[in-house]
Amino acid sequence: MNNRRLFLEYLAQTSPFPLQIEIEKAQGCILYGAEGKEYIDLISGISVSNVGHCHPKVVKAVQDQAAKYMHLMVYGEIIQGPQVKLAEKISALLPPSLNNIYFVNSGSEAIEGALKLSKRYTRRSEIISFNNAYHGSTTGALSIIGSEKYKNAFRPLTPMTTSIRFNNTDDFKYITNKTAAVFIEPIQGEAGIILPEKNYLKKLREKCTETGTLLVFDEVQSGFGRTGKMFAFEHYDVVPDILICAKGMGGGMPIGAFISSKEIMSTLMESPILGHITTFGGHPVSCAASLACIEVIEEERLLKDISDKEALFRKLLVHPKIKSIRGKGLFLAVEFASRDINFAVNHQCLENGVFVDWFLFNDKSLRIAPPLTITAAEIEAACEKILMAIEK
Ligand SMILES: Cc1ncc(COP(=O)(O)O)c(C=O)c1O
């Protein structure tokens, strides 16, 4: 059987229409298909490959660490160099109150940890999140996503969760002194890249402080440079109580984290002890990759050019069929008049050798989230292919 047949026969499928493109190699912004076709990657595996595919520094960090030791013991017991160095590095990037890190393996897991932490710390049960928010597929995370369509088949889910409207301060009335936490993507991703209105996050911060509610920022997509700052919340002068990271954090390796203050985090240590544990969380190879990834962002000064790259996309992607371009940095959505147009353009883009996608909760918009290392020439080539796809 060839790999396509094996894929369809033995791999659990998530939809009836998987892309079925076989990739043999990926380097920088280019995916090399098995049949000799090349694709410019405009989505980074959904905001993962921020430093490009197989960055040599990340590859070396992985190889070096894998040769020293891999898994030793469940998280939290043994001192592992890559883990502690990464924790120190991330703390230094963040405001002083975000100085304590719990490493996990994925975004969903980080959300699960934060749900437990916020309940444990506040001793409250209610959780508020937002319409069209995406936080993951595990049952806790699923309970707080903002889509009935995705939740309904799996009920009952976690009780006492409420979805409110993004960018609507009237709905802050639902945040009370019974609310443990508000989970929000400071820039909504799967909703189709929705930016917060001016001062919206500040007002939300005030409401949370007033009611003793923890404010949790999910930066699984927007973190690690995607918007031109290391974390999107830095654009808005608001500090959360808990920060969630994953995806771009690992330079292509699986890792996630929930980050808070030592005071809040220390409640997970007792009553019960071992109240949140993980076997592979903070895997040393993933931590080494993550540290290398942050060093690449810094050493190659990748954040410096992000707004120029955004401007180039905006300048080149002009066509009567494009209704608008939303977003910040290399976290963009190109909106068409309908789902049908978007799907046709997506299909044609793949034919033309540019890898794009739509959003879970916004199928009229095309996703643009390339590696931050993308060059001007690659942006020009990709935009030409997108415009050709639209014409076709
Ligand atoms: C904002 C956000 N939070 C959480 C998650 C879940 O992350 P993971 O797929 O690593 O579990 C995602 C995944 O797309 C996401 O976009």
mmCIF file of C-alpha atoms and ligand atoms in Angstrom:
data_model
loop_
_atom_site.group_PDB
_atom_site.id
_atom_site.type_symbol
_atom_site.label_atom_id
_atom_site.label_comp_id
_atom_site.label_asym_id
_atom_site.label_seq_id
_atom_site.Cartn_x
_atom_site.Cartn_y
_atom_site.Cartn_z
ATOM 1 C CA MET A 1 0.000 0.000 0.000
ATOM 2 C CA ASN A 2 1.266 3.504 -0.694
ATOM 3 C CA ASN A 3 1.289 6.103 2.075
ATOM 4 C CA ARG A 4 -2.009 7.655 0.944
ATOM 5 C CA ARG A 5 -3.774 4.292 1.202
ATOM 6 C CA LEU A 6 -2.164 3.659 4.616
ATOM 7 C CA PHE A 7 -3.256 7.133 5.772
ATOM 8 C CA LEU A 8 -6.858 6.482 4.810
ATOM 9 C CA GLU A 9 -6.887 2.908 6.077
ATOM 10 C CA TYR A 10 -5.146 3.145 9.432
ATOM 11 C CA LEU A 11 -5.236 6.732 10.635
ATOM 12 C CA ALA A 12 -8.303 7.978 12.499
ATOM 13 C CA GLN A 13 -9.763 10.669 10.281
ATOM 14 C CA THR A 14 -11.055 14.005 11.541
ATOM 15 C CA SER A 15 -13.087 14.942 8.475
ATOM 16 C CA PRO A 16 -14.393 13.312 5.304
ATOM 17 C CA PHE A 17 -12.161 15.573 3.200
ATOM 18 C CA PRO A 18 -8.564 15.592 4.508
ATOM 19 C CA LEU A 19 -6.073 17.472 2.331
ATOM 20 C CA GLN A 20 -4.069 14.291 1.654
ATOM 21 C CA ILE A 21 -0.927 16.130 0.606
ATOM 22 C CA GLU A 22 2.161 14.067 1.350
ATOM 23 C CA ILE A 23 5.129 16.127 2.520
ATOM 24 C CA GLU A 24 8.655 14.721 2.416
ATOM 25 C CA LYS A 25 10.617 17.616 3.776
ATOM 26 C CA ALA A 26 10.018 21.106 5.164
ATOM 27 C CA GLN A 27 12.587 23.857 5.388
ATOM 28 C CA GLY A 28 12.044 27.512 6.275
ATOM 29 C CA CYS A 29 8.779 28.557 4.611
ATOM 30 C CA ILE A 30 8.675 25.780 2.037
ATOM 31 C CA LEU A 31 6.952 22.393 2.225
ATOM 32 C CA TYR A 32 8.317 19.862 -0.258
ATOM 33 C CA GLY A 33 5.640 17.491 -1.524
ATOM 34 C CA ALA A 34 6.293 13.825 -2.254
ATOM 35 C CA GLU A 35 5.445 14.334 -5.909
ATOM 36 C CA GLY A 36 8.047 17.048 -6.330
ATOM 37 C CA LYS A 37 5.647 19.930 -5.781
ATOM 38 C CA GLU A 38 6.640 22.826 -3.511
ATOM 39 C CA TYR A 39 4.258 24.829 -1.347
ATOM 40 C CA ILE A 40 4.886 28.192 0.283
ATOM 41 C CA ASP A 41 3.603 27.661 3.805
ATOM 42 C CA LEU A 42 1.288 30.522 4.752
ATOM 43 C CA ILE A 43 -0.170 28.895 7.850
ATOM 44 C CA SER A 44 2.770 27.405 9.821
ATOM 45 C CA GLY A 45 0.779 24.310 10.806
ATOM 46 C CA ILE A 46 -1.662 26.780 12.438
ATOM 47 C CA SER A 47 0.770 29.215 14.061
ATOM 48 C CA VAL A 48 3.340 26.604 15.076
ATOM 49 C CA SER A 49 6.419 26.981 12.863
ATOM 50 C CA ASN A 50 7.067 30.614 13.804
ATOM 51 C CA VAL A 51 10.838 30.299 13.288
ATOM 52 C CA GLY A 52 10.358 28.344 10.059
ATOM 53 C CA HIS A 53 10.474 24.611 9.511
ATOM 54 C CA CYS A 54 13.549 22.768 10.745
ATOM 55 C CA HIS A 55 15.428 25.852 11.851
ATOM 56 C CA PRO A 56 19.044 24.583 12.197
ATOM 57 C CA LYS A 57 19.354 25.932 15.741
ATOM 58 C CA VAL A 58 16.169 24.156 16.842
ATOM 59 C CA VAL A 59 17.191 20.947 15.073
ATOM 60 C CA LYS A 60 20.586 21.029 16.823
ATOM 61 C CA ALA A 61 19.004 21.676 20.225
ATOM 62 C CA VAL A 62 16.693 18.683 19.691
ATOM 63 C CA GLN A 63 19.526 16.419 18.552
ATOM 64 C CA ASP A 64 21.846 17.457 21.375
ATOM 65 C CA GLN A 65 19.218 17.025 24.071
ATOM 66 C CA ALA A 66 17.926 13.719 22.656
ATOM 67 C CA ALA A 67 21.478 12.380 22.868
ATOM 68 C CA LYS A 68 21.799 13.439 26.550
ATOM 69 C CA TYR A 69 18.492 12.327 28.012
ATOM 70 C CA MET A 70 14.846 12.232 27.041
ATOM 71 C CA HIS A 71 12.105 11.398 29.507
ATOM 72 C CA LEU A 72 13.357 10.813 33.054
ATOM 73 C CA MET A 73 10.427 11.086 35.416
ATOM 74 C CA VAL A 74 6.943 12.613 35.616
ATOM 75 C CA TYR A 75 6.834 16.416 35.657
ATOM 76 C CA GLY A 76 7.863 18.247 38.786
ATOM 77 C CA GLU A 77 10.266 15.884 40.521
ATOM 78 C CA ILE A 78 13.673 15.997 38.873
ATOM 79 C CA ILE A 79 15.747 19.072 38.050
ATOM 80 C CA GLN A 80 16.213 19.116 34.285
ATOM 81 C CA GLY A 81 18.441 21.773 32.731
ATOM 82 C CA PRO A 82 16.332 22.499 29.607
ATOM 83 C CA GLN A 83 13.171 22.909 31.722
ATOM 84 C CA VAL A 84 14.577 25.299 34.295
ATOM 85 C CA LYS A 85 16.478 27.360 31.720
ATOM 86 C CA LEU A 86 13.344 27.693 29.597
ATOM 87 C CA ALA A 87 11.247 28.694 32.614
ATOM 88 C CA GLU A 88 13.791 31.351 33.558
ATOM 89 C CA LYS A 89 13.915 32.636 29.972
ATOM 90 C CA ILE A 90 10.136 32.871 29.594
ATOM 91 C CA SER A 91 9.769 34.581 32.987
ATOM 92 C CA ALA A 92 12.273 37.193 31.872
ATOM 93 C CA LEU A 93 10.111 37.926 28.814
ATOM 94 C CA LEU A 94 7.002 38.499 30.918
ATOM 95 C CA PRO A 95 5.806 41.033 33.504
ATOM 96 C CA PRO A 96 6.975 40.204 37.057
ATOM 97 C CA SER A 97 3.599 38.756 38.095
ATOM 98 C CA LEU A 98 3.892 36.009 35.453
ATOM 99 C CA ASN A 99 6.865 34.321 37.006
ATOM 100 C CA ASN A 100 5.829 30.729 37.603
ATOM 101 C CA ILE A 101 5.403 28.188 34.838
ATOM 102 C CA TYR A 102 3.692 24.843 34.570
ATOM 103 C CA PHE A 103 4.800 22.985 31.438
ATOM 104 C CA VAL A 104 2.402 20.691 29.599
ATOM 105 C CA ASN A 105 2.257 19.172 26.117
ATOM 106 C CA SER A 106 -0.379 21.144 24.232
ATOM 107 C CA GLY A 107 -2.729 24.109 24.223
ATOM 108 C CA SER A 108 -5.732 22.090 25.364
ATOM 109 C CA GLU A 109 -3.783 20.707 28.281
ATOM 110 C CA ALA A 110 -2.656 24.179 29.287
ATOM 111 C CA ILE A 111 -6.299 25.267 29.268
ATOM 112 C CA GLU A 112 -7.242 22.285 31.428
ATOM 113 C CA GLY A 113 -4.531 23.220 33.912
ATOM 114 C CA ALA A 114 -5.665 26.838 33.987
ATOM 115 C CA LEU A 115 -9.297 25.813 34.520
ATOM 116 C CA LYS A 116 -8.267 23.761 37.525
ATOM 117 C CA LEU A 117 -5.906 26.420 38.839
ATOM 118 C CA SER A 118 -8.502 29.181 38.647
ATOM 119 C CA LYS A 119 -11.092 27.056 40.459
ATOM 120 C CA ARG A 120 -8.575 25.966 43.050
ATOM 121 C CA TYR A 121 -7.258 29.480 43.712
ATOM 122 C CA THR A 122 -10.580 31.349 43.817
ATOM 123 C CA ARG A 123 -12.616 28.455 45.248
ATOM 124 C CA ARG A 124 -15.303 29.416 42.747
ATOM 125 C CA SER A 125 -16.759 27.322 39.923
ATOM 126 C CA GLU A 126 -18.140 29.621 37.238
ATOM 127 C CA ILE A 127 -16.125 30.192 34.087
ATOM 128 C CA ILE A 128 -16.818 32.842 31.460
ATOM 129 C CA SER A 129 -15.533 32.644 27.888
ATOM 130 C CA PHE A 130 -16.509 34.074 24.510
ATOM 131 C CA ASN A 131 -18.628 33.374 21.471
ATOM 132 C CA ASN A 132 -16.517 31.906 18.668
ATOM 133 C CA ALA A 133 -13.583 31.324 21.014
ATOM 134 C CA TYR A 134 -11.496 28.205 20.465
ATOM 135 C CA HIS A 135 -9.568 26.741 23.392
ATOM 136 C CA GLY A 136 -9.093 23.085 22.464
ATOM 137 C CA SER A 137 -10.754 19.712 22.136
ATOM 138 C CA THR A 138 -10.410 18.068 25.546
ATOM 139 C CA THR A 139 -13.654 18.168 27.498
ATOM 140 C CA GLY A 140 -12.756 21.057 29.819
ATOM 141 C CA ALA A 141 -11.476 23.151 26.939
ATOM 142 C CA LEU A 142 -14.430 22.125 24.787
ATOM 143 C CA SER A 143 -16.791 23.306 27.546
ATOM 144 C CA ILE A 144 -15.547 26.862 27.150
ATOM 145 C CA ILE A 145 -15.321 27.133 23.363
ATOM 146 C CA GLY A 146 -17.856 29.450 21.802
ATOM 147 C CA SER A 147 -19.601 27.122 19.382
ATOM 148 C CA GLU A 148 -22.679 25.053 20.192
ATOM 149 C CA LYS A 149 -22.146 23.070 16.992
ATOM 150 C CA TYR A 150 -18.883 21.631 18.279
ATOM 151 C CA LYS A 151 -20.077 21.149 21.861
ATOM 152 C CA ASN A 152 -23.544 19.655 21.480
ATOM 153 C CA ALA A 153 -22.591 16.142 20.430
ATOM 154 C CA PHE A 154 -20.420 15.721 23.515
ATOM 155 C CA ARG A 155 -22.685 16.924 26.313
ATOM 156 C CA PRO A 156 -22.798 16.856 29.272
ATOM 157 C CA LEU A 157 -19.672 18.988 29.514
ATOM 158 C CA THR A 158 -18.292 20.996 32.442
ATOM 159 C CA PRO A 159 -21.212 22.845 34.089
ATOM 160 C CA MET A 160 -21.295 26.531 35.092
ATOM 161 C CA THR A 161 -19.676 27.843 31.925
ATOM 162 C CA THR A 162 -21.087 30.832 30.038
ATOM 163 C CA SER A 163 -20.155 32.288 26.654
ATOM 164 C CA ILE A 164 -20.440 36.045 26.272
ATOM 165 C CA ARG A 165 -20.007 38.377 23.280
ATOM 166 C CA PHE A 166 -16.469 39.489 22.361
ATOM 167 C CA ASN A 167 -16.041 43.265 22.226
ATOM 168 C CA ASN A 168 -19.330 43.840 24.060
ATOM 169 C CA THR A 169 -18.915 45.467 27.493
ATOM 170 C CA ASP A 170 -22.644 45.067 28.308
ATOM 171 C CA ASP A 171 -21.942 41.373 28.781
ATOM 172 C CA PHE A 172 -19.485 42.122 31.582
ATOM 173 C CA LYS A 173 -22.570 41.997 33.823
ATOM 174 C CA TYR A 174 -22.189 38.205 33.736
ATOM 175 C CA ILE A 175 -18.790 38.487 35.435
ATOM 176 C CA THR A 176 -19.537 38.502 39.173
ATOM 177 C CA ASN A 177 -17.948 37.579 42.458
ATOM 178 C CA LYS A 178 -18.974 34.005 41.667
ATOM 179 C CA THR A 179 -16.810 33.882 38.537
ATOM 180 C CA ALA A 180 -13.561 31.985 38.964
ATOM 181 C CA ALA A 181 -12.032 33.084 35.674
ATOM 182 C CA VAL A 182 -12.596 34.729 32.343
ATOM 183 C CA PHE A 183 -10.822 32.918 29.498
ATOM 184 C CA ILE A 184 -10.177 35.057 26.445
ATOM 185 C CA GLU A 185 -7.972 35.092 23.369
ATOM 186 C CA PRO A 186 -6.747 38.722 23.365
ATOM 187 C CA ILE A 187 -7.008 38.465 19.572
ATOM 188 C CA GLN A 188 -9.551 35.833 18.595
ATOM 189 C CA GLY A 189 -8.042 33.247 16.235
ATOM 190 C CA GLU A 190 -10.562 30.735 14.941
ATOM 191 C CA ALA A 191 -13.295 33.391 14.929
ATOM 192 C CA GLY A 192 -11.358 34.747 11.932
ATOM 193 C CA ILE A 193 -8.790 37.041 13.609
ATOM 194 C CA ILE A 194 -10.931 39.485 15.545
ATOM 195 C CA LEU A 195 -9.044 42.304 17.259
ATOM 196 C CA PRO A 196 -10.248 43.701 20.570
ATOM 197 C CA GLU A 197 -11.709 47.197 20.354
ATOM 198 C CA LYS A 198 -9.810 50.051 21.945
ATOM 199 C CA ASN A 199 -9.636 49.681 25.746
ATOM 200 C CA TYR A 200 -11.831 46.575 25.676
ATOM 201 C CA LEU A 201 -9.214 44.386 27.351
ATOM 202 C CA LYS A 202 -8.456 47.139 29.884
ATOM 203 C CA LYS A 203 -12.116 47.333 30.845
ATOM 204 C CA LEU A 204 -12.231 43.557 31.092
ATOM 205 C CA ARG A 205 -9.147 43.624 33.339
ATOM 206 C CA GLU A 206 -10.868 46.203 35.585
ATOM 207 C CA LYS A 207 -14.043 44.120 35.816
ATOM 208 C CA CYS A 208 -12.040 41.005 36.721
ATOM 209 C CA THR A 209 -10.023 42.841 39.373
ATOM 210 C CA GLU A 210 -13.213 44.344 40.826
ATOM 211 C CA THR A 211 -14.901 40.940 41.154
ATOM 212 C CA GLY A 212 -11.811 38.946 42.223
ATOM 213 C CA THR A 213 -11.995 36.966 38.989
ATOM 214 C CA LEU A 214 -8.833 35.654 37.345
ATOM 215 C CA LEU A 215 -8.200 36.926 33.835
ATOM 216 C CA VAL A 216 -6.774 34.216 31.593
ATOM 217 C CA PHE A 217 -5.260 35.088 28.217
ATOM 218 C CA ASP A 218 -5.110 32.244 25.735
ATOM 219 C CA GLU A 219 -2.144 33.071 23.503
ATOM 220 C CA VAL A 220 -1.816 29.632 21.988
ATOM 221 C CA GLN A 221 -2.029 31.147 18.491
ATOM 222 C CA SER A 222 -1.044 34.752 19.092
ATOM 223 C CA GLY A 223 2.050 34.117 21.231
ATOM 224 C CA PHE A 224 5.728 33.834 20.385
ATOM 225 C CA GLY A 225 5.974 36.712 17.984
ATOM 226 C CA ARG A 226 3.024 36.146 15.695
ATOM 227 C CA THR A 227 1.603 39.662 16.073
ATOM 228 C CA GLY A 228 4.946 41.479 16.132
ATOM 229 C CA LYS A 229 5.354 41.374 19.921
ATOM 230 C CA MET A 230 6.433 38.285 21.818
ATOM 231 C CA PHE A 231 2.884 38.130 23.235
ATOM 232 C CA ALA A 232 -0.188 39.856 21.804
ATOM 233 C CA PHE A 233 -1.219 41.238 25.197
ATOM 234 C CA GLU A 234 1.812 43.560 25.062
ATOM 235 C CA HIS A 235 -0.035 45.623 22.415
ATOM 236 C CA TYR A 236 -2.816 46.383 24.871
ATOM 237 C CA ASP A 237 -1.046 47.280 28.106
ATOM 238 C CA VAL A 238 -3.000 44.699 30.093
ATOM 239 C CA VAL A 239 -1.503 41.870 32.154
ATOM 240 C CA PRO A 240 -3.490 38.670 32.712
ATOM 241 C CA ASP A 241 -3.418 36.572 35.875
ATOM 242 C CA ILE A 242 -2.768 33.446 33.851
ATOM 243 C CA LEU A 243 -1.183 33.168 30.409
ATOM 244 C CA ILE A 244 -1.656 30.123 28.171
ATOM 245 C CA CYS A 245 0.939 29.217 25.534
ATOM 246 C CA ALA A 246 1.600 26.348 23.150
ATOM 247 C CA LYS A 247 1.957 25.969 19.351
ATOM 248 C CA GLY A 248 4.706 28.449 18.325
ATOM 249 C CA MET A 249 6.387 27.984 21.694
ATOM 250 C CA GLY A 250 8.150 24.765 20.685
ATOM 251 C CA GLY A 251 9.743 25.678 17.350
ATOM 252 C CA GLY A 252 7.896 22.656 15.920
ATOM 253 C CA MET A 253 8.045 20.399 18.978
ATOM 254 C CA PRO A 254 5.033 19.735 21.238
ATOM 255 C CA ILE A 255 4.942 21.866 24.365
ATOM 256 C CA GLY A 256 2.482 24.124 26.167
ATOM 257 C CA ALA A 257 2.377 26.041 29.415
ATOM 258 C CA PHE A 258 0.132 27.860 31.812
ATOM 259 C CA ILE A 259 1.914 30.683 33.521
ATOM 260 C CA SER A 260 0.904 32.658 36.571
ATOM 261 C CA SER A 261 2.292 34.145 39.785
ATOM 262 C CA LYS A 262 4.025 31.968 42.340
ATOM 263 C CA GLU A 263 1.252 32.836 44.792
ATOM 264 C CA ILE A 264 -1.559 31.603 42.530
ATOM 265 C CA MET A 265 0.365 28.623 41.214
ATOM 266 C CA SER A 266 1.389 27.382 44.640
ATOM 267 C CA THR A 267 -2.227 26.407 45.387
ATOM 268 C CA LEU A 268 -1.704 23.401 43.104
ATOM 269 C CA MET A 269 0.876 22.040 45.546
ATOM 270 C CA GLU A 270 -1.464 21.057 48.333
ATOM 271 C CA SER A 271 -4.969 19.884 49.259
ATOM 272 C CA PRO A 272 -4.478 17.660 47.386
ATOM 273 C CA ILE A 273 -0.771 17.345 46.728
ATOM 274 C CA LEU A 274 -0.160 16.228 43.150
ATOM 275 C CA GLY A 275 -3.447 17.900 42.215
ATOM 276 C CA HIS A 276 -2.225 18.406 38.658
ATOM 277 C CA ILE A 277 0.362 16.055 37.216
ATOM 278 C CA THR A 278 1.615 15.048 33.794
ATOM 279 C CA THR A 279 4.004 12.382 32.543
ATOM 280 C CA PHE A 280 5.456 14.147 29.538
ATOM 281 C CA GLY A 281 4.763 17.823 30.343
ATOM 282 C CA GLY A 282 7.930 19.872 29.882
ATOM 283 C CA HIS A 283 9.681 17.083 27.992
ATOM 284 C CA PRO A 284 13.388 17.971 27.962
ATOM 285 C CA VAL A 285 13.682 17.718 24.179
ATOM 286 C CA SER A 286 10.683 20.019 23.705
ATOM 287 C CA CYS A 287 12.061 22.453 26.298
ATOM 288 C CA ALA A 288 15.438 22.537 24.534
ATOM 289 C CA ALA A 289 13.633 23.202 21.235
ATOM 290 C CA SER A 290 11.536 25.940 22.835
ATOM 291 C CA LEU A 291 14.575 27.670 24.302
ATOM 292 C CA ALA A 292 16.289 27.551 20.907
ATOM 293 C CA CYS A 293 13.134 28.907 19.269
ATOM 294 C CA ILE A 294 13.049 31.928 21.602
ATOM 295 C CA GLU A 295 16.751 32.524 21.007
ATOM 296 C CA VAL A 296 16.147 32.465 17.246
ATOM 297 C CA ILE A 297 13.333 35.036 17.592
ATOM 298 C CA GLU A 298 15.716 37.249 19.556
ATOM 299 C CA GLU A 299 18.996 36.681 17.698
ATOM 300 C CA GLU A 300 17.440 37.015 14.246
ATOM 301 C CA ARG A 301 15.414 39.995 15.470
ATOM 302 C CA LEU A 302 12.326 38.495 13.867
ATOM 303 C CA LEU A 303 9.866 40.823 15.591
ATOM 304 C CA LYS A 304 11.430 43.884 14.039
ATOM 305 C CA ASP A 305 10.111 43.275 10.509
ATOM 306 C CA ILE A 306 6.691 41.823 11.263
ATOM 307 C CA SER A 307 4.745 45.024 10.675
ATOM 308 C CA ASP A 308 6.573 45.575 7.351
ATOM 309 C CA LYS A 309 5.671 42.047 6.320
ATOM 310 C CA GLU A 310 2.053 42.667 7.305
ATOM 311 C CA ALA A 311 2.073 45.878 5.258
ATOM 312 C CA LEU A 312 3.443 44.002 2.229
ATOM 313 C CA PHE A 313 0.636 41.421 2.411
ATOM 314 C CA ARG A 314 -1.914 44.233 2.715
ATOM 315 C CA LYS A 315 -0.370 46.124 -0.204
ATOM 316 C CA LEU A 316 -0.243 43.125 -2.531
ATOM 317 C CA LEU A 317 -3.532 41.437 -1.690
ATOM 318 C CA VAL A 318 -5.848 43.841 -3.424
ATOM 319 C CA HIS A 319 -8.670 42.414 -5.528
ATOM 320 C CA PRO A 320 -12.374 43.244 -5.929
ATOM 321 C CA LYS A 321 -13.259 39.814 -4.491
ATOM 322 C CA ILE A 322 -11.360 40.545 -1.250
ATOM 323 C CA LYS A 323 -13.772 42.255 1.147
ATOM 324 C CA SER A 324 -11.304 42.997 3.919
ATOM 325 C CA ILE A 325 -8.070 41.951 5.585
ATOM 326 C CA ARG A 326 -8.173 41.740 9.385
ATOM 327 C CA GLY A 327 -5.495 41.124 11.959
ATOM 328 C CA LYS A 328 -2.169 42.171 13.339
ATOM 329 C CA GLY A 329 1.344 41.238 12.259
ATOM 330 C CA LEU A 330 1.453 37.847 10.579
ATOM 331 C CA PHE A 331 -1.877 36.852 12.130
ATOM 332 C CA LEU A 332 -4.219 37.777 9.281
ATOM 333 C CA ALA A 333 -7.581 36.851 7.779
ATOM 334 C CA VAL A 334 -8.563 37.661 4.203
ATOM 335 C CA GLU A 335 -12.327 37.836 3.946
ATOM 336 C CA PHE A 336 -14.374 36.964 0.856
ATOM 337 C CA ALA A 337 -18.093 37.425 0.261
ATOM 338 C CA SER A 338 -18.922 33.760 0.796
ATOM 339 C CA ARG A 339 -17.738 30.380 1.999
ATOM 340 C CA ASP A 340 -17.954 29.041 -1.551
ATOM 341 C CA ILE A 341 -15.538 31.652 -2.882
ATOM 342 C CA ASN A 342 -13.155 31.057 0.021
ATOM 343 C CA PHE A 343 -13.184 27.285 -0.421
ATOM 344 C CA ALA A 344 -12.621 27.608 -4.166
ATOM 345 C CA VAL A 345 -9.717 30.016 -3.582
ATOM 346 C CA ASN A 346 -8.247 27.721 -0.904
ATOM 347 C CA HIS A 347 -8.422 24.770 -3.289
ATOM 348 C CA GLN A 348 -6.831 26.716 -6.123
ATOM 349 C CA CYS A 349 -4.104 28.097 -3.848
ATOM 350 C CA LEU A 350 -3.027 24.540 -3.056
ATOM 351 C CA GLU A 351 -3.012 23.762 -6.767
ATOM 352 C CA ASN A 352 -0.829 26.849 -7.300
ATOM 353 C CA GLY A 353 1.610 25.795 -4.558
ATOM 354 C CA VAL A 354 0.642 28.004 -1.648
ATOM 355 C CA PHE A 355 -0.572 26.430 1.562
ATOM 356 C CA VAL A 356 -3.522 28.312 3.080
ATOM 357 C CA ASP A 357 -6.564 27.405 5.140
ATOM 358 C CA TRP A 358 -9.826 28.774 6.541
ATOM 359 C CA PHE A 359 -10.930 29.222 10.157
ATOM 360 C CA LEU A 360 -12.962 26.844 12.285
ATOM 361 C CA PHE A 361 -15.635 29.465 13.022
ATOM 362 C CA ASN A 362 -15.220 31.682 9.971
ATOM 363 C CA ASP A 363 -15.302 29.836 6.689
ATOM 364 C CA LYS A 364 -15.510 33.027 4.588
ATOM 365 C CA SER A 365 -11.949 33.983 5.508
ATOM 366 C CA LEU A 366 -8.579 32.684 4.373
ATOM 367 C CA ARG A 367 -5.860 32.266 6.992
ATOM 368 C CA ILE A 368 -2.469 33.925 6.617
ATOM 369 C CA ALA A 369 -0.024 33.002 9.393
ATOM 370 C CA PRO A 370 3.303 32.151 7.753
ATOM 371 C CA PRO A 371 6.570 31.514 9.561
ATOM 372 C CA LEU A 372 7.848 34.846 10.889
ATOM 373 C CA THR A 373 10.988 34.198 8.846
ATOM 374 C CA ILE A 374 9.110 34.586 5.548
ATOM 375 C CA THR A 375 11.025 36.835 3.136
ATOM 376 C CA ALA A 376 9.661 39.684 1.018
ATOM 377 C CA ALA A 377 10.303 37.571 -2.102
ATOM 378 C CA GLU A 378 8.299 34.677 -0.613
ATOM 379 C CA ILE A 379 5.452 37.034 0.329
ATOM 380 C CA GLU A 380 5.428 38.415 -3.228
ATOM 381 C CA ALA A 381 5.418 34.920 -4.750
ATOM 382 C CA ALA A 382 2.660 33.753 -2.381
ATOM 383 C CA CYS A 383 0.452 36.791 -3.017
ATOM 384 C CA GLU A 384 0.819 36.360 -6.778
ATOM 385 C CA LYS A 385 -0.344 32.754 -6.420
ATOM 386 C CA ILE A 386 -3.308 33.824 -4.240
ATOM 387 C CA LEU A 387 -4.369 36.498 -6.755
ATOM 388 C CA MET A 388 -4.086 33.948 -9.584
ATOM 389 C CA ALA A 389 -6.247 31.586 -7.542
ATOM 390 C CA ILE A 390 -8.881 34.291 -7.028
ATOM 391 C CA GLU A 391 -8.889 35.090 -10.759
ATOM 392 C CA LYS A 392 -9.342 31.421 -11.622
HETATM 393 C C1 LIG B 1 -6.453 29.767 20.890
HETATM 394 C C2 LIG B 1 -6.253 28.279 21.041
HETATM 395 N N1 LIG B 1 -6.264 27.751 22.264
HETATM 396 C C3 LIG B 1 -6.076 26.426 22.463
HETATM 397 C C4 LIG B 1 -5.862 25.582 21.398
HETATM 398 C C5 LIG B 1 -5.683 24.113 21.623
HETATM 399 O O1 LIG B 1 -4.361 23.769 21.385
HETATM 400 P P1 LIG B 1 -3.938 22.255 21.071
HETATM 401 O O2 LIG B 1 -4.468 21.928 19.707
HETATM 402 O O3 LIG B 1 -2.442 22.283 21.125
HETATM 403 O O4 LIG B 1 -4.519 21.408 22.114
HETATM 404 C C6 LIG B 1 -5.840 26.102 20.094
HETATM 405 C C7 LIG B 1 -5.625 25.221 18.945
HETATM 406 O O5 LIG B 1 -5.807 25.579 17.815
HETATM 407 C C8 LIG B 1 -6.041 27.489 19.909
HETATM 408 O O6 LIG B 1 -6.044 28.040 18.691
#
